[in-house]
C-alpha positions as a printed NumPy array, in Angstrom:
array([[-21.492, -10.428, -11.561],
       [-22.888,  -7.635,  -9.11 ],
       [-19.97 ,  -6.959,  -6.429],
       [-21.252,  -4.882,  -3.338],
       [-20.096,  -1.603,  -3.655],
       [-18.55 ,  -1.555,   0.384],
       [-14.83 ,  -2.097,   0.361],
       [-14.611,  -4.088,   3.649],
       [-17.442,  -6.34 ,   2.358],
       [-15.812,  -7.045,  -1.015],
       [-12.579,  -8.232,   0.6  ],
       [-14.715, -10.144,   3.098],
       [-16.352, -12.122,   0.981],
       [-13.16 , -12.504,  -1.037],
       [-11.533, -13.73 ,   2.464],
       [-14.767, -16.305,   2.685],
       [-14.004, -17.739,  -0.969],
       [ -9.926, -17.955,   0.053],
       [-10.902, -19.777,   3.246],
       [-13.675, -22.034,   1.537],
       [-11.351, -23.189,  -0.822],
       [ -8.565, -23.807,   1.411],
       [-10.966, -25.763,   3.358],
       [-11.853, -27.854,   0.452],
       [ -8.543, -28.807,  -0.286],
       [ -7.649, -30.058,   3.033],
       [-10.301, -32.079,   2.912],
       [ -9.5  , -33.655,  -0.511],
       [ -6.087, -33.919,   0.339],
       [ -6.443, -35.807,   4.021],
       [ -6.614, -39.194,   2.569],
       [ -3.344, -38.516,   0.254],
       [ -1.647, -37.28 ,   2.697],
       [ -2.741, -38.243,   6.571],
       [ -3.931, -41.378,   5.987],
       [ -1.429, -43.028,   3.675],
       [  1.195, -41.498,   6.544],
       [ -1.047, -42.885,   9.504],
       [ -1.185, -46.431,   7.621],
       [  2.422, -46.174,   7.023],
       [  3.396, -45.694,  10.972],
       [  0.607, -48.452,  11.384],
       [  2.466, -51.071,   8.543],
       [  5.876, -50.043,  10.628],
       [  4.521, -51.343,  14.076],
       [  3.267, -54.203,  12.88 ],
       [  6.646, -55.018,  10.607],
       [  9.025, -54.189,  13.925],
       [  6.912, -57.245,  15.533],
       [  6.887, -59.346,  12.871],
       [ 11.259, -59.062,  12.487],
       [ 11.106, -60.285,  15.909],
       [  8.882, -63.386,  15.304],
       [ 11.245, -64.312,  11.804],
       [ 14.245, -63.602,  13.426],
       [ 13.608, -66.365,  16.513],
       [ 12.505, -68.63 ,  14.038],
       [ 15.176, -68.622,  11.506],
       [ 18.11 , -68.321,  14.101],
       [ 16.591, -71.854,  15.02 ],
       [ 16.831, -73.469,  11.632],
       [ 19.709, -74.927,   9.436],
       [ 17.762, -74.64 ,   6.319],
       [ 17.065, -70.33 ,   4.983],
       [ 13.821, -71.715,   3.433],
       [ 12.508, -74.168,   6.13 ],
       [ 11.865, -72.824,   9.65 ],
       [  9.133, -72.985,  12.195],
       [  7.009, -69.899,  13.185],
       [  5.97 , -69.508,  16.363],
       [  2.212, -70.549,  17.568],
       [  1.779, -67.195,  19.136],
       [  2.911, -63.762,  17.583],
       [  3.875, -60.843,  19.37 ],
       [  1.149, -59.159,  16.973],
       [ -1.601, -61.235,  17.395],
       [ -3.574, -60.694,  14.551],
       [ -1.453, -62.087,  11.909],
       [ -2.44 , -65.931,  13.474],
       [ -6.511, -64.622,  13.425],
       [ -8.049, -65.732,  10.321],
       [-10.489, -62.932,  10.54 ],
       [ -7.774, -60.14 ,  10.807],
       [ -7.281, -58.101,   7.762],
       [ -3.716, -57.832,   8.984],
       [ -1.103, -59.685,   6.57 ],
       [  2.224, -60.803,   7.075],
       [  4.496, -63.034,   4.262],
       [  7.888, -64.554,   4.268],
       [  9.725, -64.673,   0.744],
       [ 13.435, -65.943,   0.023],
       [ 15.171, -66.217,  -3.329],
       [ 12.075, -64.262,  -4.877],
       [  9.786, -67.038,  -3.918],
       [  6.958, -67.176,  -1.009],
       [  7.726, -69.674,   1.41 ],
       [  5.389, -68.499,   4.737],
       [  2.498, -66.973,   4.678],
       [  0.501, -65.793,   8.208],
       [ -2.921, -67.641,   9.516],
       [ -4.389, -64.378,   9.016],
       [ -4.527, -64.746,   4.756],
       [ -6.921, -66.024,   2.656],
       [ -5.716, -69.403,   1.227],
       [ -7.111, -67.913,  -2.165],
       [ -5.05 , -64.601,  -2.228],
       [ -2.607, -64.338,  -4.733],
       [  0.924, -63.95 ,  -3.774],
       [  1.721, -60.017,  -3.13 ],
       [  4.493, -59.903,  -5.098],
       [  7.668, -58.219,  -3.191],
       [  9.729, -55.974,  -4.698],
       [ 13.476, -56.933,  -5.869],
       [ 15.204, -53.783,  -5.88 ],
       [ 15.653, -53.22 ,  -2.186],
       [ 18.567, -52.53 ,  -0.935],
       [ 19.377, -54.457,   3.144],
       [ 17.317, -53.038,   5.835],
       [ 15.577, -50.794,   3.082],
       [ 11.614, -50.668,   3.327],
       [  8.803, -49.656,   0.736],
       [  6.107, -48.675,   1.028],
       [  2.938, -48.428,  -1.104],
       [ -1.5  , -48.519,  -2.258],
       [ -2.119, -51.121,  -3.687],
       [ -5.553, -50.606,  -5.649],
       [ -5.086, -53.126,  -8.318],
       [ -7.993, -55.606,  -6.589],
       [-10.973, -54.227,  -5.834],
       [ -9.824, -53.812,  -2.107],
       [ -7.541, -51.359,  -1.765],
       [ -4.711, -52.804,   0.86 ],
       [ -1.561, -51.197,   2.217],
       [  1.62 , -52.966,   1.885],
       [  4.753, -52.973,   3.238],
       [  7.946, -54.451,   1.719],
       [ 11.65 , -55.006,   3.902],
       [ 14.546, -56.884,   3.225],
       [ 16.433, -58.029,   5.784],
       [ 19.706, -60.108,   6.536],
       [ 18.878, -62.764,   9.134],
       [ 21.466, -65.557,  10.47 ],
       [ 20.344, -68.687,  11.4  ],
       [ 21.447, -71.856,  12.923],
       [ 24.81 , -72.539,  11.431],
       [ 25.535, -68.339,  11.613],
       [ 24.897, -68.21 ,   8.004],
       [ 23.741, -64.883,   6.607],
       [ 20.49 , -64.935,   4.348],
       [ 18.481, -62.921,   3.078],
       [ 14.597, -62.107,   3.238],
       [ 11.616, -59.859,   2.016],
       [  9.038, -59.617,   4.862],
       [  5.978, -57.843,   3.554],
       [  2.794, -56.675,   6.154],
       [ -0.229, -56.088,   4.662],
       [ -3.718, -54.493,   5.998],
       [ -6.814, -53.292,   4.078],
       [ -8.156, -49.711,   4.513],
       [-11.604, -50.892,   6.904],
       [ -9.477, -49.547,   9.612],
       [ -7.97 , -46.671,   7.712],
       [-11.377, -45.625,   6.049],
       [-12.96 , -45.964,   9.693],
       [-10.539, -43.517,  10.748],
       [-10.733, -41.393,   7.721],
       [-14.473, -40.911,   8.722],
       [-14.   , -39.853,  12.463],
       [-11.373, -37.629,  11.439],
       [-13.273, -36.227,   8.554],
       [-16.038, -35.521,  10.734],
       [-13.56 , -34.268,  13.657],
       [-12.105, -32.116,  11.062],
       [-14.959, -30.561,   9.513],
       [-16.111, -29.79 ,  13.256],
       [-12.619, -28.324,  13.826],
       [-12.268, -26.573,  10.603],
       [-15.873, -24.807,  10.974],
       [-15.339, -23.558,  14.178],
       [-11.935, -22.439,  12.64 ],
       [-13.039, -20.731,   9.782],
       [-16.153, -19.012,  11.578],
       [-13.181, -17.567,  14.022],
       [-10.689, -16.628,  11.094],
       [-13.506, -15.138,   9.142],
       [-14.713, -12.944,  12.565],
       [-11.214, -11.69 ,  13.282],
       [-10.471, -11.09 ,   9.427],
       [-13.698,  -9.057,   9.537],
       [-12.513,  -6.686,  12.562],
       [ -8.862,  -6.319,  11.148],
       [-11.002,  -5.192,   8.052],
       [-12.998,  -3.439,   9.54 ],
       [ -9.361,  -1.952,  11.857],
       [ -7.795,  -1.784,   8.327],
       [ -9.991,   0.576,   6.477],
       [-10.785,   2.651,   9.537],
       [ -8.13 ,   5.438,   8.33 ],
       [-10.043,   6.024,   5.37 ],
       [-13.678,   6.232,   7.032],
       [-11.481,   8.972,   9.256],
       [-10.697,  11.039,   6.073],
       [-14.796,  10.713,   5.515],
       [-15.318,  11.867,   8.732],
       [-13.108,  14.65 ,   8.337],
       [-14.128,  15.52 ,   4.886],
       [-17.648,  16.144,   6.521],
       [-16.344,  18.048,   9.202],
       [-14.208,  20.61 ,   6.539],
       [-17.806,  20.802,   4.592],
       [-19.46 ,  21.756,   8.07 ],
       [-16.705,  24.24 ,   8.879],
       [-15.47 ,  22.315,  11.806],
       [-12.011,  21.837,  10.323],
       [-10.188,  23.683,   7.922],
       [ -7.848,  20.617,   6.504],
       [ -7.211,  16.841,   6.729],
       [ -4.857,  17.025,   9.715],
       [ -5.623,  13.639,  11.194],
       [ -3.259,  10.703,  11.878],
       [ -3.215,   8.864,   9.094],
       [ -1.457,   5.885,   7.81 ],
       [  1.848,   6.227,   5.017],
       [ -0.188,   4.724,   2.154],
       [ -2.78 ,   7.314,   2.575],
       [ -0.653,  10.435,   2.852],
       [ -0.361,  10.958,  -0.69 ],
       [ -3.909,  11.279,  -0.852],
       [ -4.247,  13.432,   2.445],
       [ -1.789,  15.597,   0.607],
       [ -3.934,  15.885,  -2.791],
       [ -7.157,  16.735,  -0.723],
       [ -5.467,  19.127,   1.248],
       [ -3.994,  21.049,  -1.789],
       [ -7.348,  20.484,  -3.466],
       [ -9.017,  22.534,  -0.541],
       [ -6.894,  24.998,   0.241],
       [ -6.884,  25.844,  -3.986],
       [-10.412,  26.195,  -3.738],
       [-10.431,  28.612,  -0.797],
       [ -7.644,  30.564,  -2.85 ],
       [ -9.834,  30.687,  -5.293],
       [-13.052,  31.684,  -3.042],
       [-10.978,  34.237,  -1.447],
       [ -9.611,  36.213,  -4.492],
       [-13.343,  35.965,  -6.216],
       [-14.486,  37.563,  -2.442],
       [-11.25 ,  40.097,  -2.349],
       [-11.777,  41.02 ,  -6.271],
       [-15.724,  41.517,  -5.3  ],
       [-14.804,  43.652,  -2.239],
       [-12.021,  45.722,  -4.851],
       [-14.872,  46.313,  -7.32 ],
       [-16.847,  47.572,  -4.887],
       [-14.796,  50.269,  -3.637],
       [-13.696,  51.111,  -6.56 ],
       [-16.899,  51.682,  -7.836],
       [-17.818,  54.062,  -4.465],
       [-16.242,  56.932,  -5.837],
       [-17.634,  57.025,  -9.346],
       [-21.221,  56.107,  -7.907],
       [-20.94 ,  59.569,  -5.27 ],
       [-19.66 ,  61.626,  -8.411],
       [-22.794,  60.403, -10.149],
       [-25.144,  61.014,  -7.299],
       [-23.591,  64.574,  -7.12 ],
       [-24.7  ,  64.881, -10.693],
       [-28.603,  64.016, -10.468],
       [-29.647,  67.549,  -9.421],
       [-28.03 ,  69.104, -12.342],
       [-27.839,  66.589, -14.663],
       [-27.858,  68.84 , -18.318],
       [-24.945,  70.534, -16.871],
       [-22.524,  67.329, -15.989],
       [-24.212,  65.558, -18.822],
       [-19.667,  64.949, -19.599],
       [-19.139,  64.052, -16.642],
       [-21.372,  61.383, -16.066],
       [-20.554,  59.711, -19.252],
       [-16.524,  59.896, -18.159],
       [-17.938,  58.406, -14.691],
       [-19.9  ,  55.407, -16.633],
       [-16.321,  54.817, -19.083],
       [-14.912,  54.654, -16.042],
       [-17.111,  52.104, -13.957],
       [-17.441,  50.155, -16.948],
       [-13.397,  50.128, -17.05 ],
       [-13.17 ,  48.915, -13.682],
       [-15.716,  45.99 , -13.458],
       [-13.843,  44.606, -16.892],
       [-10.732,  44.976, -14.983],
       [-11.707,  43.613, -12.074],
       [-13.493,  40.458, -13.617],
       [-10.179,  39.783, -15.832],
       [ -8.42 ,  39.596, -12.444],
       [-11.21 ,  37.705, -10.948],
       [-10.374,  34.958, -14.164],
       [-14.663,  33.8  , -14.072],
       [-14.193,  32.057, -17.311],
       [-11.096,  30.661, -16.766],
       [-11.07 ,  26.503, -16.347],
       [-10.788,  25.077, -13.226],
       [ -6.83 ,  23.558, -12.955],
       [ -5.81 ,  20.675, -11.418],
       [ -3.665,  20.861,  -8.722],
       [ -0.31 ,  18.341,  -9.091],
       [  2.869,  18.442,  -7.929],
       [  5.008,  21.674,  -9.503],
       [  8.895,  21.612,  -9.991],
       [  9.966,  25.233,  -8.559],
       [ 13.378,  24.798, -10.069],
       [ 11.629,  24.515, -13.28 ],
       [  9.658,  27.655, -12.499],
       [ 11.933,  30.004, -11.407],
       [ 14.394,  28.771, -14.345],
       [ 11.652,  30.047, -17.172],
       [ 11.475,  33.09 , -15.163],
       [ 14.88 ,  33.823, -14.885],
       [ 14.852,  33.241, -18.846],
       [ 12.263,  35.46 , -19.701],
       [ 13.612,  38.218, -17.068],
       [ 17.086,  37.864, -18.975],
       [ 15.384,  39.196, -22.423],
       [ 13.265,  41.864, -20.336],
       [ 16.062,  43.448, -18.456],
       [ 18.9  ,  42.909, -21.448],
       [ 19.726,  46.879, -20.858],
       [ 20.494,  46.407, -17.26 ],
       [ 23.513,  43.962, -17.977],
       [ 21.34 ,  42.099, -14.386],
       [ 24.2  ,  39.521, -12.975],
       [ 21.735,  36.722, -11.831],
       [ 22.965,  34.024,  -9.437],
       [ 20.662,  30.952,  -8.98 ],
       [ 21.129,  28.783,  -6.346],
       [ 18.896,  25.46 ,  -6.628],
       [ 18.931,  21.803,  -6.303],
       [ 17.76 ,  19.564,  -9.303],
       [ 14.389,  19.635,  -8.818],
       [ 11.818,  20.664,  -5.969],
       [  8.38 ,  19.358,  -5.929],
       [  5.793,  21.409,  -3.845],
       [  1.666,  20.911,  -4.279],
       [  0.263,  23.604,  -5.845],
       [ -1.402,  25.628,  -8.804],
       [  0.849,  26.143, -11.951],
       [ -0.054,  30.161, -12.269],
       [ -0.179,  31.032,  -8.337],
       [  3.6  ,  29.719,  -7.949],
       [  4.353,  31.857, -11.579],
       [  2.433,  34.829,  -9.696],
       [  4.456,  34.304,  -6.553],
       [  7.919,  34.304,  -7.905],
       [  7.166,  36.08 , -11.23 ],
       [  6.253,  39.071,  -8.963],
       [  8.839,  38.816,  -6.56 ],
       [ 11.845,  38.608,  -9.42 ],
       [ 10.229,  40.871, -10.769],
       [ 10.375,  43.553,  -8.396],
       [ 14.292,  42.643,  -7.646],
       [ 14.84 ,  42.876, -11.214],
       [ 13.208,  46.191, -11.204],
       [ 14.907,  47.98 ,  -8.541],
       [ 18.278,  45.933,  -8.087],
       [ 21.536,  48.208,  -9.193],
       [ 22.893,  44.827, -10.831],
       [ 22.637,  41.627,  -9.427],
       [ 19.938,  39.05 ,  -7.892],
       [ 20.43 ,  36.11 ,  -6.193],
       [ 17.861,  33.324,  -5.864],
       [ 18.59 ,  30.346,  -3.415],
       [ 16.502,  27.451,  -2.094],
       [ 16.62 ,  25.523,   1.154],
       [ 14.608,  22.526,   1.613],
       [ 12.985,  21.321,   5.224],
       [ 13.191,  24.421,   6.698],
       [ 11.821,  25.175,   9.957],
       [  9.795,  28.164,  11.085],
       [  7.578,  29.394,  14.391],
       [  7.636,  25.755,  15.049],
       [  6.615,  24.373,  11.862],
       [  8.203,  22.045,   9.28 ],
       [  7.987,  23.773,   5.623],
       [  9.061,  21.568,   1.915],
       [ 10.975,  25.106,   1.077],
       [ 12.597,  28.28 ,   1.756],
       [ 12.918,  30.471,  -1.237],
       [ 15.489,  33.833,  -1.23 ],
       [ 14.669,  36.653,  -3.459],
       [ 17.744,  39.068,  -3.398],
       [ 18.851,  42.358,  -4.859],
       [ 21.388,  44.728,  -3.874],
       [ 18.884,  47.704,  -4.544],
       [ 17.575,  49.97 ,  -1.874],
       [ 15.404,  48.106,  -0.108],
       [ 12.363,  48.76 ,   1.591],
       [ 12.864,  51.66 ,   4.134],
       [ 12.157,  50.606,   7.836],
       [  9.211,  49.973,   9.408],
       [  7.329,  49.627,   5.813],
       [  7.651,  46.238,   5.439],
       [  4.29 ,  45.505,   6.997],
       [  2.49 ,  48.327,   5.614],
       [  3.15 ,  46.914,   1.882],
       [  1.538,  44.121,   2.443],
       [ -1.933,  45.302,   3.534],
       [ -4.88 ,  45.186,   0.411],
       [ -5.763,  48.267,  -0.584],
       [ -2.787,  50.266,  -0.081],
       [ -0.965,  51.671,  -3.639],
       [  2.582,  51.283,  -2.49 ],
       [  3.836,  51.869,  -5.907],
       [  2.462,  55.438,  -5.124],
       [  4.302,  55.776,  -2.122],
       [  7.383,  54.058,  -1.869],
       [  9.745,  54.175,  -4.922],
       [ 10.799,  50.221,  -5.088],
       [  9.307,  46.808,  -3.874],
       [  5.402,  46.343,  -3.043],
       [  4.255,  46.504,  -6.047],
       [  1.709,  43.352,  -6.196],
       [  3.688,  41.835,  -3.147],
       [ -0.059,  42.186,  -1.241],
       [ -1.341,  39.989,  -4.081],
       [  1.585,  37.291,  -3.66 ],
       [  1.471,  37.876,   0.744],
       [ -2.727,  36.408,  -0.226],
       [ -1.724,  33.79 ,  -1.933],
       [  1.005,  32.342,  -0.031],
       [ -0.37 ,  32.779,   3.241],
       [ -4.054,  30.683,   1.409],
       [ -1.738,  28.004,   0.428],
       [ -0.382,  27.366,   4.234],
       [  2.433,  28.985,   3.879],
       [  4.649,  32.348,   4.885],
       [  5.829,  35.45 ,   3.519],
       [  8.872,  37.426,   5.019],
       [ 11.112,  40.341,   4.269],
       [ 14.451,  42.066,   5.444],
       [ 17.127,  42.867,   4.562],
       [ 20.031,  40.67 ,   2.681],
       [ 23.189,  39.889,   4.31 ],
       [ 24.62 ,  38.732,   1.126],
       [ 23.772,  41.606,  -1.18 ],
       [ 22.732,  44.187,   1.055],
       [ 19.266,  44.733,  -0.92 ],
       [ 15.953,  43.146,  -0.007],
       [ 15.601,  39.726,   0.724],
       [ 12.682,  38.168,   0.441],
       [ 11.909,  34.696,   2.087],
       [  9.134,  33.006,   0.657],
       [  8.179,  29.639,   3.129],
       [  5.986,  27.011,   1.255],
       [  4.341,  23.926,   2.752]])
């Protein structure tokens, strides 16, 4: 079977089979269940006439088996010979009155024995090859001489009438139910059509990000789609992490090949004479653009981007820093809740806080503290985490804290202490969303480095 490859059409037509089906058994059903109830109330009318006709005739009588009906019943069909209305008298399990209205040829409907006073029965009787209605009560009747007896008054009509109404309300139904299901099946098709909107949205806004109109998926979107919203976003901004390192690696290689390249330009007009140095220029270029394109990582896989426990991060870290910095007696202290779940690539968070414990590790005297607060708040925007990275070390004298984290510029050279790589994490953080910022730490009086992720 070929289904249509539109979501809103495949649970359209599955709404049209539901409906159609439901249709059809209402249908089937409406003679088991409406008209069997509408003959019942019918059989009940005519029985609550036919009480009052027995009951004036036996309170007449001395005999219980010999009384006089009236000429004229309050239902008049049972005295019409052409009615297909029934009524029958029986006492001590034998018929003794029948109505006008039965064939002298019908067999005796047999009553039923097991009711109890005032107790009625109804039932179908198909076993001729008209299907009748019946309808059995017993009842307790006094008559002349105030003497209690008791009777079985049955009513009995054939289903002309019921089938007659059967087919006007078969065909008022399937008039009804038509109009019905042509309205059920419009309005399912809008709320369908309402239902799904969110997701043509995150179409719409997927075209817009590829046009450069938006940067993310930052539309209103429902709670089942968020999960989603939140894979494409990290999806997006790891590609643009990625884009941007290739473009910042590129722009690297570049200038570091500038310098090299005027060396060898110098060296054209006397070229026999700086025959060494342009070979030591070449080992040199050749040095760089393998060092750059490691740090570009062209042949490395693309990664998926899933949800990464930082606890679990910054625990192996803290492991392998232990072994590195065994001489330095370093007292860590590690603040962190059981786990803490943020979106993004496995090696940028192990670049972020591998750097950054790094560095405290580095220049701390002896201790670093590492803390994390969850739902922070900053400049008016919700993050999943704060992350401290403390030392007691030196810290980074004032008004350098900005200067560190500018491309290009060799801190390591000129400050003896953090920056080293911190312009590398500042990239990354601030690609994935979030915020990198510095000062100094109340607790240990060292750096403190707050690390904001989305």
């Amino acid at each position: 079977m070929i289904f249509p490859k539109s979501i809103t059409l495949r649970l359209f037509l599955s709404e049209c089979l539901v409906l159609i089906a439901f249709f059809a058994l209402v249908v089937l059903t409406f003679d088991y269940v409406v008209i069997e109830g509408f003959a019942n109330d019918r059989l009940q009318a005519f029985m609550s006439s036919f009480e009052k006709d027995v009951q004036e005739a036996v309170a007449q009588s001395n005999e219980p088996a010999k009384f006089k009906m009236p000429e004229h019943f309050r239902e008049g069909r049972f005295g019409d010979a052409a009615a297909d209305v029934y009524g029958f008298i029986s006492y001590d399990q034998k018929e003794i009155w029948r109505s006008p209205s039965v064939d002298k040829n019908l067999p005796h409907i047999k009553p039923s024995t097991d009711l109890s006073r005032d107790q009625a029965f109804f039932l179908k009787d198909d076993t001729k090859s008209k299907r009748r209605y019946v309808l059995h009560k017993r009842l307790t009747l006094k008559n002349a001489d105030n003497q209690d007896n008791d009777y079985i008054l049955t009513v009995s009509e054939g289903d002309l009438f019921a089938s007659t109404q059967l087919d006007k309300l078969n065909e008022s139904l399937t008039q009804s139910m038509t109009v019905l299901g042509l309205a059920l099946l419009v309005v399912r098709f809008l709320v369908l059509r309402s239902g799904l909107k969110p997701l043509r949205s995150i179409v719409a806004d997927l075209e817009a990000i590829d046009e450069g109109k938006k940067e993310l998926l930052n539309g209103h979107y429902p709670t089942e789609l968020q999960g989603i919203v939140s894979n494409l976003n990290a999806f997006i901004t790891h590609e643009r992490v990625r884009l941007e390192r290739h473009r910042n690696h590129l722009a690297d290689l570049a200038h570091s090949l500038k310098t090299p390249l005027a060396i060898l330009r110098g060296c054209t007009e006397n070229f026999n004479d700086q025959k060494d140095t342009v070979n030591e220029q070449i080992t040199r270029m050749d040095d760089i653009i393998t060092y750059q394109l490691q740090r570009a990582s062209v042949k490395v896989e693309h990664t998926v981007i899933k949800h990464i426990d930082v606890c679990t991060v910054i625990d192996k870290i803290h492991t392998s820093l232990s072994k590195v910095y065994l001489d330095k007696h370093i007292q860590f202290d590690i603040h962190l809740p059981e786990h803490c779940f943020v979106y993004c690539e496995e090696g940028d968070l192990y670049e972020i806080v591998g750097n950054l414990m790094d560095n405290a590790c580095k220049w701390c005297n002896q201790r670093v503290k590492v803390s994390i607060e969850l739902n922070p708040r900053k400049d008016r925007r919700n993050y999943s985490l704060l992350l401290h990275i403390e030392d007691d070390g030196a810290g980074i004298p004032v008004g350098q804290f900005n200067q560190i984290l500018k491309r290009g510029t060799r801190v390591d050279e000129n400050i003896h202490g953090h920056g080293i790589g911190v312009s590398v994490v500042n990239e990354i953080i601030n690609l994935l969303g979030g915020k990198l910022d510095g000062g100094k730490s109340k607790a240990l009086g060292g750096m403190d480095w707050r690390i904001y992720l989305p």
